[in-house]
XYZ file of C-alpha atoms in Angstrom:
431
model
C 209.758 72.793 80.392
C 209.667 70.389 77.474
C 206.750 70.985 75.121
C 207.822 68.332 72.640
C 205.016 65.900 71.903
C 205.705 62.473 73.377
C 205.147 59.230 71.509
C 201.586 58.803 72.824
C 200.594 62.286 71.665
C 202.255 61.885 68.282
C 200.491 58.591 67.633
C 197.111 59.922 68.737
C 197.564 63.152 66.750
C 198.335 61.137 63.621
C 195.353 58.869 64.198
C 193.028 61.761 65.023
C 194.131 63.780 61.972
C 193.418 60.813 59.724
C 190.006 60.316 61.325
C 189.183 63.989 60.819
C 190.346 63.866 57.186
C 188.538 60.610 56.381
C 185.295 60.859 58.345
C 184.638 64.306 59.842
C 185.709 67.046 57.429
C 184.023 65.350 54.414
C 180.744 65.430 56.377
C 180.865 69.157 57.169
C 178.637 70.199 54.257
C 176.144 67.495 55.215
C 176.200 68.683 58.831
C 175.498 72.282 57.823
C 172.613 71.230 55.565
C 171.046 68.894 58.135
C 171.363 71.470 60.904
C 169.687 74.031 58.664
C 166.880 71.645 57.716
C 166.358 69.519 60.832
C 167.867 71.342 63.787
C 169.823 69.328 66.312
C 169.151 65.771 65.146
C 172.102 65.041 62.871
C 171.719 61.679 61.141
C 175.335 60.508 61.175
C 176.462 61.586 64.660
C 175.667 58.306 66.394
C 177.571 56.199 63.868
C 180.527 58.565 63.781
C 180.796 58.582 67.574
C 180.687 54.798 67.674
C 183.475 54.623 65.103
C 185.641 57.117 67.020
C 185.071 55.196 70.231
C 186.010 51.891 68.601
C 189.268 53.423 67.377
C 190.272 54.659 70.840
C 189.613 58.336 70.109
C 187.302 58.885 73.071
C 187.366 60.910 76.325
C 190.866 62.230 75.691
C 190.510 65.214 78.038
C 190.325 63.637 81.508
C 193.715 63.349 83.290
C 192.163 61.461 86.220
C 190.341 58.855 84.127
C 190.139 55.623 86.117
C 190.834 52.089 84.968
C 187.684 50.617 83.515
C 186.243 53.987 82.493
C 185.908 54.491 78.728
C 188.577 56.626 77.129
C 192.292 57.357 77.019
C 193.967 58.947 80.036
C 196.091 61.924 78.981
C 197.683 64.909 80.685
C 196.586 68.428 79.771
C 199.845 68.876 77.857
C 199.231 65.678 75.899
C 195.652 66.677 75.149
C 196.443 70.199 73.876
C 197.490 69.358 70.293
C 194.561 66.940 69.982
C 192.064 69.614 71.006
C 193.677 71.891 68.427
C 193.032 69.317 65.695
C 189.405 68.852 66.757
C 188.865 72.599 67.075
C 189.140 73.235 63.346
C 185.469 72.256 63.032
C 183.209 73.605 65.732
C 181.132 70.409 65.976
C 183.977 67.885 65.717
C 184.824 67.601 69.424
C 181.479 65.961 70.132
C 182.426 63.042 67.875
C 185.168 62.189 70.380
C 183.126 63.027 73.514
C 185.443 65.971 74.157
C 183.059 68.917 73.763
C 182.091 71.655 76.167
C 180.277 71.901 78.493
C 180.306 68.125 78.989
C 184.062 68.028 79.593
C 183.880 70.436 82.530
C 180.767 68.768 83.913
C 182.368 65.333 83.737
C 185.394 66.683 85.578
C 183.143 68.060 88.317
C 181.257 64.789 88.690
C 184.505 62.855 88.573
C 186.021 64.930 91.394
C 183.022 65.707 93.595
C 180.093 63.463 92.639
C 178.701 60.834 94.977
C 178.656 57.226 93.824
C 174.940 57.541 93.102
C 175.476 60.740 91.072
C 178.305 59.145 89.135
C 176.227 56.115 88.287
C 173.219 58.171 87.218
C 174.991 60.946 85.297
C 178.764 60.494 84.938
C 178.657 56.989 83.475
C 176.233 57.856 80.628
C 178.191 61.067 79.972
C 181.450 59.120 79.711
C 179.748 56.681 77.353
C 178.403 59.535 75.226
C 174.823 58.408 75.731
C 173.652 61.817 77.012
C 174.796 65.433 77.085
C 174.648 68.112 79.808
C 174.735 71.848 80.419
C 176.169 74.183 83.058
C 173.783 76.887 84.314
C 175.598 79.761 85.984
C 175.285 82.974 83.922
C 172.316 85.222 84.725
C 170.808 88.129 82.743
C 170.441 90.614 85.602
C 173.880 90.485 87.233
C 177.546 90.467 86.243
C 177.967 86.706 86.387
C 181.726 86.844 85.866
C 181.694 87.357 89.646
C 180.121 84.132 90.893
C 179.186 85.785 94.177
C 176.622 87.868 92.247
C 174.332 85.001 91.244
C 170.796 85.453 92.514
C 169.202 82.072 91.772
C 167.980 80.615 95.079
C 168.431 76.979 96.087
C 166.388 76.559 99.273
C 166.177 73.468 101.452
C 162.686 72.076 102.008
C 162.747 68.832 103.979
C 164.408 66.174 101.854
C 164.377 68.418 98.771
C 165.790 71.647 97.403
C 163.576 74.182 95.603
C 165.202 76.300 92.882
C 164.004 79.677 91.640
C 165.847 81.888 89.202
C 166.730 82.703 85.617
C 169.844 81.739 83.644
C 170.945 82.559 80.125
C 173.570 81.775 77.476
C 173.487 78.204 78.759
C 175.366 76.165 76.170
C 173.712 72.989 74.947
C 170.469 73.272 76.894
C 168.253 72.855 73.819
C 170.092 69.822 72.489
C 167.617 66.897 72.679
C 170.368 64.742 74.214
C 170.922 67.217 77.066
C 169.460 65.402 80.068
C 170.908 67.219 83.103
C 171.986 70.705 84.159
C 174.498 71.576 86.850
C 172.968 74.701 88.382
C 174.834 77.327 90.408
C 172.791 79.228 92.982
C 172.712 80.515 96.545
C 171.782 78.225 99.410
C 172.646 80.746 102.151
C 172.681 84.447 101.157
C 173.772 85.369 104.708
C 176.924 83.218 104.808
C 180.455 84.386 104.037
C 180.536 85.826 100.512
C 182.360 82.809 99.072
C 180.294 80.252 100.994
C 176.825 81.301 99.888
C 176.792 79.342 96.627
C 176.108 75.684 95.912
C 175.790 73.496 92.827
C 172.981 71.063 92.257
C 172.054 68.522 89.572
C 168.724 69.212 87.871
C 167.303 66.794 85.261
C 166.104 68.770 82.249
C 162.629 67.200 82.434
C 162.029 68.421 86.008
C 158.682 70.269 86.338
C 159.176 74.036 86.568
C 162.297 74.107 84.375
C 161.571 75.879 81.087
C 163.830 76.552 78.104
C 162.587 80.039 77.269
C 164.555 80.623 74.051
C 167.718 79.870 72.120
C 169.723 83.098 72.009
C 171.665 84.010 68.912
C 175.276 85.173 69.304
C 176.071 88.117 67.017
C 172.874 87.162 65.105
C 174.264 83.639 64.662
C 172.452 80.513 65.883
C 174.913 77.735 66.608
C 174.464 73.985 66.865
C 175.653 74.273 70.489
C 172.622 76.419 71.405
C 172.823 79.227 73.987
C 169.605 79.186 75.965
C 167.680 81.190 78.502
C 166.339 78.956 81.275
C 163.636 79.717 83.833
C 163.554 77.830 87.146
C 160.191 78.264 88.857
C 159.759 76.232 92.041
C 161.902 73.449 90.600
C 162.049 70.663 93.189
C 164.850 68.074 93.255
C 166.043 65.648 95.967
C 168.642 66.917 98.420
C 170.858 64.063 97.247
C 171.283 65.977 93.972
C 173.530 68.532 95.705
C 177.019 68.415 94.188
C 179.678 68.545 96.875
C 178.894 70.246 100.169
C 176.426 73.050 100.719
C 178.324 76.323 100.334
C 181.074 74.798 98.170
C 179.733 76.137 94.864
C 182.296 78.902 94.446
C 185.201 76.522 95.011
C 183.682 73.983 92.617
C 183.287 76.680 89.954
C 186.962 77.571 90.230
C 187.933 73.904 89.938
C 185.778 73.514 86.831
C 186.831 76.668 85.038
C 190.588 76.016 85.128
C 190.789 73.117 82.665
C 187.595 74.225 80.909
C 189.112 77.571 79.968
C 192.256 75.984 78.644
C 190.262 73.528 76.496
C 188.535 76.476 74.800
C 191.904 78.065 74.123
C 193.328 74.838 72.713
C 190.478 74.611 70.233
C 190.855 78.290 69.373
C 194.449 77.692 68.314
C 193.158 75.157 65.786
C 190.537 77.618 64.533
C 193.108 80.377 64.093
C 195.434 77.963 62.302
C 192.594 77.012 59.942
C 191.955 80.693 59.214
C 195.656 81.170 58.423
C 195.733 78.111 56.147
C 192.668 79.370 54.286
C 194.224 82.836 53.983
C 197.470 81.527 52.497
C 195.721 79.269 49.985
C 193.401 82.098 48.953
C 196.397 84.378 48.405
C 197.837 81.828 45.957
C 194.786 81.862 43.682
C 193.425 85.411 43.766
C 194.827 88.313 41.743
C 194.494 92.080 42.116
C 196.175 94.744 40.001
C 198.086 92.170 38.002
C 199.606 90.310 40.970
C 198.640 87.338 43.076
C 197.712 88.411 46.583
C 200.678 86.567 48.100
C 202.926 88.872 46.046
C 201.428 91.932 47.732
C 203.502 93.191 50.657
C 200.523 93.810 52.908
C 199.266 90.230 52.473
C 202.710 88.851 53.223
C 202.614 90.867 56.444
C 199.173 89.399 57.218
C 200.605 85.895 56.809
C 203.809 86.505 58.776
C 202.104 88.302 61.661
C 199.460 85.585 61.899
C 202.108 82.862 61.965
C 204.083 84.283 64.874
C 200.983 85.325 66.795
C 199.545 81.800 66.592
C 202.843 80.260 67.648
C 203.170 82.652 70.610
C 199.629 81.783 71.675
C 200.226 78.055 71.227
C 203.335 78.127 73.435
C 201.528 80.064 76.172
C 198.688 77.520 76.112
C 201.177 74.655 76.337
C 202.864 76.334 79.300
C 199.514 76.708 81.066
C 198.716 73.049 80.349
C 202.113 71.965 81.669
C 201.660 74.002 84.861
C 198.211 72.491 85.479
C 199.769 69.049 85.131
C 202.497 69.997 87.602
C 200.375 71.525 90.342
C 196.763 72.038 89.327
C 194.838 75.092 88.166
C 195.984 77.124 91.183
C 199.637 76.932 90.105
C 198.655 77.954 86.571
C 196.232 80.672 87.651
C 198.192 83.521 86.074
C 198.834 81.679 82.817
C 195.182 80.607 82.551
C 194.132 84.249 82.905
C 196.676 85.325 80.288
C 195.614 82.794 77.658
C 191.969 83.619 78.297
C 192.741 87.157 77.129
C 195.447 86.512 74.556
C 193.989 83.640 72.546
C 190.558 85.110 71.608
C 192.206 88.431 70.713
C 194.711 86.606 68.541
C 191.950 84.575 66.899
C 189.994 87.708 66.032
C 193.032 89.336 64.414
C 193.934 86.285 62.343
C 190.359 85.633 61.197
C 189.888 89.317 60.371
C 192.973 89.243 58.123
C 191.700 86.077 56.439
C 188.379 87.812 55.765
C 190.210 90.701 54.103
C 192.147 88.331 51.859
C 188.983 86.433 50.888
C 187.082 89.632 50.199
C 183.296 89.382 50.136
C 183.453 85.582 50.204
C 185.038 85.819 53.661
C 181.804 87.318 54.985
C 179.621 84.617 53.478
C 178.526 81.186 54.718
C 180.671 79.645 51.958
C 183.621 79.839 54.364
C 183.868 79.044 58.096
C 185.396 82.471 58.753
C 182.245 84.270 60.027
C 181.623 81.493 62.543
C 185.271 81.451 63.641
C 185.189 85.230 64.136
C 181.947 85.001 66.123
C 183.377 82.290 68.372
C 186.524 84.302 69.016
C 184.488 87.378 69.908
C 182.195 85.410 72.207
C 185.185 83.924 74.044
C 186.216 87.416 75.124
C 183.145 87.290 77.384
C 182.579 83.568 77.977
C 184.091 82.206 81.218
C 184.680 85.787 82.332
C 185.344 88.910 80.245
C 188.857 90.093 79.399
C 188.677 92.778 82.061
C 188.251 90.224 84.868
C 191.328 88.310 83.777
C 193.371 91.467 83.204
C 192.438 92.563 86.714
C 193.660 89.238 88.086
C 196.927 89.379 86.130
C 197.650 92.948 87.220
C 196.752 92.220 90.841
C 199.298 89.407 90.906
C 201.998 91.630 89.407
C 201.283 94.438 91.881
C 201.365 92.040 94.831
C 204.730 90.707 93.703
C 206.075 94.252 93.241
C 205.015 95.197 96.768
C 206.740 92.126 98.176
C 209.946 92.996 96.308
C 209.661 96.746 96.417
C 212.873 98.492 95.407
C 214.349 95.704 93.332
C 213.641 97.387 90.000
C 214.668 100.810 91.335
C 218.261 99.605 91.593
C 218.531 100.057 87.849
C 217.637 103.772 87.991
C 220.571 106.202 87.696
C 219.370 109.767 88.314
C 222.444 111.942 89.068
C 222.946 112.981 92.697
C 219.757 111.422 94.017
C 221.075 108.171 95.485
C 220.611 109.274 99.102
C 217.071 110.513 98.470
C 216.186 107.265 96.769
C 217.659 105.159 99.575
C 215.809 107.144 102.197
C 212.566 106.551 100.357
C 213.279 102.836 100.094
C 214.676 102.688 103.638
C 217.998 101.306 102.385
C 221.417 101.890 104.036
C 223.285 104.894 102.605
C 226.801 103.665 102.050
C 228.356 103.909 98.630
C 231.944 104.160 99.831
C 232.268 107.556 98.191
């Protein structure tokens, strides 16, 4: 495995960093003020997106981008350091048309959409003309298990009728969000993994209501996290994404790269927290010493540095494996980073808060938002426990297949024959 950044990545990273420094980061205070005053209509977004697009910093996340489609075709490994750079500001990815949930939705449409669906929805998404949302999570069931969803998608002649409730649907209240990809059950009596389907629902369809924008840890984000009600929502049967009953498989295809994109951005957020912590330690004094001269703060800095680098390397390995053989080959690594990266982010941001003192809890720093995002990611796209279960299940399966291999290293006196009988191995030591 070679995780060195190739020439393409180095050039794009340099260009992207300059764009962030020159055009994005200086606008952060303006963004925060406009969001506070005007909600989701930010005055400079359109111009900034056009500038990024003109400079070739557009749709950097799609490995299967076709000739003629807007953007730059990169592998997951090439994209990782770029996502890290964008991730330092929570709203920056949108300027490059690389923000969730649009990235995952574009991948789904790219892989499984019909030509009509691509023309109607994928093309404007690739151009950045509209945004989208992904409606899977439900309030009354454990939605980390996709087989639990209760929203019904029922065939009625040439249409499907949708009834159900979804919540924590990212981006649904954004005025540019024009379509939702909805996960529901088309056949509750089919095999457990063949009951679900996905369907495209325009946000202006009668019967679809945005009930509320949920706060996360009492924090309202620009992304929005909405509760949606579907009451006799009727859409054409041609809006079905993929085949009927393929929803579970489509969800797995979407969540592989989507999860790793979140983790890439989280690395950038943790790195920002570390950078802020170190700079703060250089200017703040307690008990006659600068904070960086205090042993405990030096430990904060050192531990954060190696934890971020460990996390970064694991993300790069997962990205490399996806490039080699798809999300299935990287299944274990995807599960590991989904647990490791948010936990790492929380630890690093928490240390930065301690070094900043009361200011670290205030809106004068990005630390409260970075902490909130890290905590939310421990539940988003499946809670830690689901991924830990998957990791452990794989390890146990491998141990069963190779049972006895580790036991060869045990040396209890006089118990070789008993051990071999238990493992059904030949008893012949030549003694």
